[in-house]
Short mmCIF file of C-alpha atoms in Angstrom, two decimals:
data_model
loop_
_atom_site.label_atom_id
_atom_site.label_comp_id
_atom_site.label_asym_id
_atom_site.label_seq_id
_atom_site.Cartn_x
_atom_site.Cartn_y
_atom_site.Cartn_z
CA MET B 1045 18.75 3.91 1.29
CA ALA B 1046 18.56 0.70 3.29
CA ALA B 1047 20.95 -2.15 2.56
CA ILE B 1048 20.65 -5.71 3.83
CA VAL B 1049 23.51 -7.54 5.49
CA VAL B 1050 22.96 -11.19 4.68
CA ASP B 1051 24.61 -13.36 7.31
CA ASP B 1052 23.87 -16.52 9.26
CA ALA B 1053 21.90 -14.57 11.88
CA LEU B 1054 19.52 -13.21 9.24
CA ARG B 1055 19.15 -16.62 7.61
CA ALA B 1056 17.98 -18.02 10.93
CA LYS B 1057 15.14 -15.48 11.09
CA LEU B 1058 13.66 -16.17 7.66
CA ARG B 1059 11.39 -18.98 6.61
CA TYR B 1060 9.68 -17.67 3.50
CA VAL B 1061 12.12 -15.21 1.90
CA LYS B 1062 14.95 -17.06 0.16
CA LEU B 1063 18.32 -15.34 0.49
CA PRO B 1064 21.33 -15.30 -1.87
CA ALA B 1065 23.69 -18.25 -1.53
CA ARG B 1066 26.56 -16.07 -0.37
CA ASN B 1067 26.68 -13.71 2.58
CA GLY B 1068 27.25 -10.02 1.94
CA VAL B 1069 25.57 -6.64 1.57
CA PHE B 1070 22.61 -6.39 -0.80
CA GLY B 1071 20.22 -3.64 -1.70
CA PRO B 1072 18.67 -1.24 -1.89
CA PHE B 1073 15.79 -2.59 0.18
CA PRO B 1074 12.69 -0.47 0.87
CA ASP B 1075 12.91 2.17 3.55
CA PHE B 1076 9.11 2.36 3.51
CA LEU B 1077 6.00 0.57 2.33
CA ILE B 1078 2.70 2.11 1.30
CA ALA B 1079 0.81 -0.89 2.60
CA GLY B 1080 -2.81 -0.17 1.80
CA PRO B 1081 -5.33 -1.74 1.91
CA GLN B 1082 -6.88 -1.47 -1.56
CA ARG B 1083 -9.13 1.43 -2.51
CA THR B 1084 -7.83 3.71 0.23
CA GLY B 1085 -5.70 6.07 -1.89
CA THR B 1086 -2.43 4.18 -2.28
CA THR B 1087 -2.31 4.79 -6.05
CA TRP B 1088 -2.88 8.51 -5.50
CA LEU B 1089 -0.12 8.60 -2.90
CA HIS B 1090 2.30 6.73 -5.15
CA ALA B 1091 1.51 9.01 -8.10
CA ASN B 1092 2.17 12.12 -6.02
CA LEU B 1093 5.44 10.94 -4.46
CA ARG B 1094 7.16 9.42 -7.49
CA PHE B 1095 8.74 12.65 -8.73
CA HIS B 1096 10.01 13.85 -5.35
CA PRO B 1097 13.78 14.39 -5.78
CA GLU B 1098 14.61 12.36 -2.67
CA ILE B 1099 12.31 9.37 -3.25
CA LEU B 1100 12.79 6.29 -5.42
CA LEU B 1101 9.69 4.15 -5.92
CA SER B 1102 9.67 0.64 -7.32
CA ARG B 1103 8.71 -0.08 -10.89
CA PRO B 1104 6.01 -1.37 -11.10
CA LYS B 1105 4.06 0.20 -8.25
CA GLU B 1106 2.88 -3.12 -6.81
CA ILE B 1107 5.31 -6.04 -6.68
CA PHE B 1108 3.09 -8.46 -4.70
CA PHE B 1109 6.15 -10.12 -3.17
CA PHE B 1110 5.50 -10.46 0.55
CA ASN B 1111 1.77 -11.20 0.26
CA ARG B 1112 2.40 -14.25 -1.97
CA LEU B 1113 5.32 -15.81 -0.13
CA LYS B 1114 3.09 -18.36 1.60
CA THR B 1115 1.13 -19.31 -1.52
CA PRO B 1116 3.62 -20.39 -4.21
CA GLU B 1117 0.74 -22.27 -5.87
CA HIS B 1118 -0.99 -18.93 -6.61
CA PRO B 1119 -1.17 -18.34 -10.39
CA LYS B 1120 0.34 -14.88 -9.94
CA PHE B 1121 3.19 -16.00 -7.68
CA ARG B 1122 6.50 -14.98 -9.26
CA SER B 1123 9.34 -15.55 -6.82
CA ASP B 1124 10.37 -15.86 -3.20
CA ARG B 1125 13.99 -14.87 -3.91
CA LEU B 1126 15.33 -11.70 -2.33
CA GLU B 1127 17.47 -10.99 -5.40
CA TRP B 1128 14.35 -11.01 -7.59
CA TYR B 1129 12.61 -8.54 -5.29
CA LEU B 1130 15.55 -6.13 -5.05
CA ARG B 1131 15.85 -5.68 -8.79
CA PHE B 1132 12.71 -3.53 -8.80
CA PHE B 1133 14.55 -0.83 -6.83
CA ARG B 1134 17.45 -0.44 -9.27
CA GLU B 1135 16.70 2.31 -11.75
CA PRO B 1136 18.18 2.09 -15.24
CA ALA B 1137 20.52 4.93 -16.11
CA TRP B 1138 18.10 6.40 -18.66
CA LEU B 1139 15.32 6.70 -16.07
CA ALA B 1140 17.57 8.17 -13.39
CA GLY B 1141 18.81 10.66 -15.99
CA LEU B 1142 15.27 11.58 -16.98
CA LYS B 1143 14.27 12.16 -13.34
CA HIS B 1144 17.43 14.18 -12.78
CA ALA B 1145 16.58 16.47 -15.71
CA LEU B 1146 12.96 16.73 -14.56
CA CYS B 1147 13.96 17.68 -11.01
CA LEU B 1148 16.38 20.33 -12.28
CA TRP B 1149 13.63 21.76 -14.49
CA ARG B 1150 10.85 21.63 -11.90
CA TYR B 1151 12.69 22.31 -8.67
CA GLY B 1152 16.15 23.60 -9.54
CA ARG B 1153 17.79 20.71 -7.71
CA PRO B 1154 19.14 17.28 -8.71
CA TYR B 1155 17.45 13.92 -8.33
CA ARG B 1156 19.24 12.26 -5.43
CA PRO B 1157 17.03 9.65 -3.79
CA ARG B 1158 17.58 9.17 -0.06
CA VAL B 1159 14.81 6.63 0.52
CA CYS B 1160 13.09 4.01 -1.58
CA GLY B 1161 9.80 2.23 -1.22
CA GLU B 1162 6.96 0.35 -2.85
CA ALA B 1163 3.19 0.51 -2.75
CA THR B 1164 1.52 -2.90 -2.65
CA ALA B 1165 -1.92 -2.39 -1.14
CA SER B 1166 -2.38 -5.98 0.05
CA TYR B 1167 0.59 -5.65 2.45
CA ALA B 1168 -1.72 -4.07 5.03
CA ALA B 1169 -3.25 -7.46 5.77
CA LEU B 1170 -0.05 -9.53 5.85
CA ASP B 1171 0.12 -12.38 8.35
CA THR B 1172 2.19 -11.51 11.40
CA ASP B 1173 4.90 -14.07 10.60
CA VAL B 1174 5.44 -12.45 7.20
CA ILE B 1175 5.51 -9.01 8.83
CA GLY B 1176 8.25 -10.43 11.04
CA GLU B 1177 10.29 -11.32 7.96
CA VAL B 1178 9.86 -7.84 6.45
CA VAL B 1179 11.12 -6.32 9.68
CA ALA B 1180 13.98 -8.82 9.95
CA LEU B 1181 15.16 -7.54 6.56
CA ASN B 1182 14.85 -3.89 7.62
CA PRO B 1183 14.15 -3.35 11.35
CA ARG B 1184 13.62 0.38 10.77
CA ILE B 1185 11.28 0.22 7.81
CA LYS B 1186 8.39 2.70 7.86
CA VAL B 1187 4.85 1.69 6.99
CA ILE B 1188 1.99 3.83 5.73
CA LEU B 1189 -1.55 2.58 6.35
CA MET B 1190 -4.56 4.33 4.84
CA ILE B 1191 -8.01 4.32 6.45
CA ARG B 1192 -11.32 4.78 4.67
CA ASP B 1193 -14.95 4.26 5.68
CA PRO B 1194 -15.02 0.43 5.64
CA VAL B 1195 -18.38 0.34 3.86
CA GLU B 1196 -17.26 2.75 1.14
CA ARG B 1197 -13.95 0.90 0.76
CA ALA B 1198 -15.67 -2.46 0.28
CA TRP B 1199 -18.11 -1.00 -2.25
CA SER B 1200 -15.31 0.67 -4.21
CA HIS B 1201 -13.28 -2.55 -4.23
CA ALA B 1202 -16.29 -4.55 -5.42
CA LYS B 1203 -17.02 -2.09 -8.23
CA LYS B 1204 -13.41 -2.29 -9.39
CA ASP B 1205 -13.06 -6.07 -9.27
CA LEU B 1206 -16.55 -7.12 -10.34
CA ALA B 1207 -17.44 -4.39 -12.81
CA ARG B 1208 -14.60 -2.20 -14.09
CA ASN B 1209 -11.96 -4.94 -14.33
CA ARG B 1210 -14.39 -7.19 -16.21
CA GLY B 1211 -15.68 -4.52 -18.58
CA ARG B 1212 -19.16 -4.58 -17.07
CA ASP B 1213 -21.60 -2.03 -15.76
CA VAL B 1214 -22.28 -2.18 -12.01
CA ARG B 1215 -25.93 -2.90 -12.82
CA ASP B 1216 -24.88 -6.12 -14.56
CA VAL B 1217 -23.33 -7.56 -11.37
CA SER B 1218 -25.74 -9.82 -9.51
CA ARG B 1219 -26.54 -9.52 -5.83
CA ALA B 1220 -25.08 -13.00 -5.29
CA GLU B 1221 -21.74 -11.87 -6.74
CA PHE B 1222 -21.66 -8.79 -4.54
CA GLU B 1223 -22.52 -10.81 -1.44
CA ARG B 1224 -19.81 -13.41 -2.12
CA PHE B 1225 -17.31 -10.60 -2.59
CA PHE B 1226 -18.28 -8.81 0.62
CA ARG B 1227 -18.15 -12.02 2.67
CA ASP B 1228 -14.78 -13.13 1.28
CA ASP B 1229 -12.20 -13.63 4.03
CA TYR B 1230 -9.67 -11.30 2.44
CA GLN B 1231 -12.26 -8.57 2.06
CA ARG B 1232 -13.09 -8.88 5.75
CA ARG B 1233 -9.39 -8.60 6.60
CA CYS B 1234 -9.09 -5.43 4.54
CA ALA B 1235 -11.62 -3.77 6.87
CA ARG B 1236 -9.68 -4.62 10.03
CA TYR B 1237 -7.68 -1.39 10.12
CA VAL B 1238 -7.07 -1.53 13.84
CA GLU B 1239 -5.71 -5.07 13.60
CA GLN B 1240 -3.47 -4.03 10.70
CA TYR B 1241 -2.11 -1.12 12.69
CA GLU B 1242 -1.48 -3.23 15.77
CA ASN B 1243 0.16 -6.06 13.81
CA TRP B 1244 2.66 -3.74 12.15
CA SER B 1245 3.23 -1.62 15.26
CA ALA B 1246 4.05 -4.71 17.33
CA HIS B 1247 7.08 -5.37 15.11
CA LEU B 1248 8.42 -1.85 14.63
CA PRO B 1249 9.85 0.97 16.76
CA PRO B 1250 7.44 3.70 17.93
CA GLY B 1251 6.72 6.21 15.20
CA HIS B 1252 7.41 3.86 12.30
CA VAL B 1253 3.77 3.19 11.42
CA ALA B 1254 1.69 6.13 10.17
CA VAL B 1255 -2.06 6.20 9.57
CA TYR B 1256 -3.62 8.63 7.13
CA LEU B 1257 -7.23 9.22 6.10
CA PHE B 1258 -8.51 8.65 2.58
CA ASP B 1259 -10.92 11.53 3.19
CA ASP B 1260 -7.98 13.96 3.41
CA ILE B 1261 -7.10 13.32 -0.23
CA GLY B 1262 -10.22 15.26 -1.13
CA ARG B 1263 -10.21 17.72 1.79
CA ARG B 1264 -6.55 18.75 2.11
CA PRO B 1265 -4.32 16.89 -0.37
CA GLU B 1266 -1.40 19.31 -0.17
CA ASP B 1267 -1.12 19.14 3.62
CA LEU B 1268 -1.51 15.36 3.55
CA LEU B 1269 1.43 15.01 1.16
CA LEU B 1270 3.59 17.29 3.28
CA GLU B 1271 2.82 15.15 6.33
CA VAL B 1272 3.78 11.98 4.44
CA MET B 1273 7.04 13.55 3.25
CA ALA B 1274 7.92 14.51 6.82
CA PHE B 1275 7.11 10.99 8.03
CA LEU B 1276 9.41 9.51 5.38
CA GLY B 1277 12.24 11.84 6.41
CA VAL B 1278 12.55 13.67 3.08
CA ALA B 1279 12.26 17.37 2.32
CA SER B 1280 8.69 18.45 3.09
CA ASP B 1281 8.16 21.44 0.83
CA ARG B 1282 5.12 22.68 -1.08
CA ARG B 1283 7.16 22.96 -4.26
CA TYR B 1284 7.17 19.14 -4.37
CA VAL B 1285 3.36 19.04 -4.36
CA SER B 1286 2.02 18.91 -7.91
CA PRO B 1287 -1.17 20.73 -8.93
CA ALA B 1288 -2.32 17.25 -10.00
CA ALA B 1289 -2.65 16.36 -6.30
CA ARG B 1290 -6.24 17.58 -6.47
CA LYS B 1291 -7.10 15.18 -9.29
CA PRO B 1292 -8.45 11.67 -8.57
CA VAL B 1293 -6.26 8.71 -9.48
CA ASN B 1294 -7.63 5.26 -10.38
CA PRO B 1295 -11.29 6.12 -9.67
CA THR B 1296 -14.19 3.72 -10.14
CA ALA B 1297 -17.65 4.65 -11.42
CA GLY B 1298 -19.42 7.10 -9.15
CA GLU B 1299 -22.45 5.01 -8.12
CA PRO B 1300 -23.07 5.40 -4.37
CA VAL B 1301 -23.51 2.38 -2.15
CA PRO B 1302 -27.09 1.12 -2.65
CA ASP B 1303 -29.05 1.00 0.60
CA GLU B 1304 -29.39 -2.79 0.48
CA TYR B 1305 -25.61 -3.26 0.29
CA ARG B 1306 -24.94 -0.56 2.85
CA ARG B 1307 -27.14 -2.37 5.37
CA LEU B 1308 -25.43 -5.67 4.57
CA LEU B 1309 -21.92 -4.20 4.92
CA GLU B 1310 -22.75 -2.34 8.12
CA ASP B 1311 -23.91 -5.64 9.58
CA LEU B 1312 -20.91 -7.62 8.31
CA LEU B 1313 -18.40 -5.00 9.46
CA ARG B 1314 -20.03 -4.03 12.75
CA GLU B 1315 -17.06 -5.09 14.87
CA GLU B 1316 -14.54 -3.40 12.59
CA ILE B 1317 -16.55 -0.15 12.66
CA ARG B 1318 -16.76 -0.33 16.47
CA ALA B 1319 -12.99 -0.93 16.77
CA LEU B 1320 -12.26 2.08 14.55
CA ARG B 1321 -14.42 4.32 16.71
CA GLU B 1322 -12.84 3.08 19.94
CA ARG B 1323 -9.20 3.04 18.78
CA PHE B 1324 -9.01 6.08 16.50
CA GLY B 1325 -12.21 7.96 17.30
CA LEU B 1326 -13.35 7.58 13.68
CA SER B 1327 -16.86 7.16 12.41
CA TRP B 1328 -18.59 8.00 9.15
#
């Protein structure tokens, strides 16, 4: 697992992440990020990788560290200290022991994590200067980006934030609320998959950014997980794919996108939809 050498050279590269007072080796630091964006299957991916015998995932799933570095005034900001961030990758002995026993029972092999990572879905849309700090901390980090029909993604995100999270029915959300949500700057950034891919790729070696389709969770979940395992450099074996891989994780209510909102979103996201078709050959 990746360790960070804190020295004067690293200090000179960082503006937002605050380093320990002393130089030295610190870690573990993530070998990979499941970067999102939201409502593209990151929770499903996290749930289906967390018991792999060679993978350690942060607790909790989303730490929201890098995406809040530039907004310390945010009510959910917690810290900009590297030491605070790293503590989420140190498993207590009881948990490591439980995973060890589980891996012996399920797979006949011990729990010996080789890589660690986290899954914060808002990392997909990080500003490029913050991406630069992530890569300064681990120049060989791997990043997973998920792609979903931008219209369906926006509708799913709206249902979660405006209805489910507030204990409401979708029918109780006004058109004005939906429109404000769809036009929000962050929501527009979530749809810019091509920009997200290019921003991360510009900072990392070739082959360190992988793009996967949300649609494949429903169509071929087992093969998708094997591909992700291979990308992460851990054992890619069907015995590490749980039967639960075919079950949805963190779903919202099943209402389809109403025609009026589909037309609005297709108009708002026209350029993003065009870029997806031209860059990745994707259309829905």
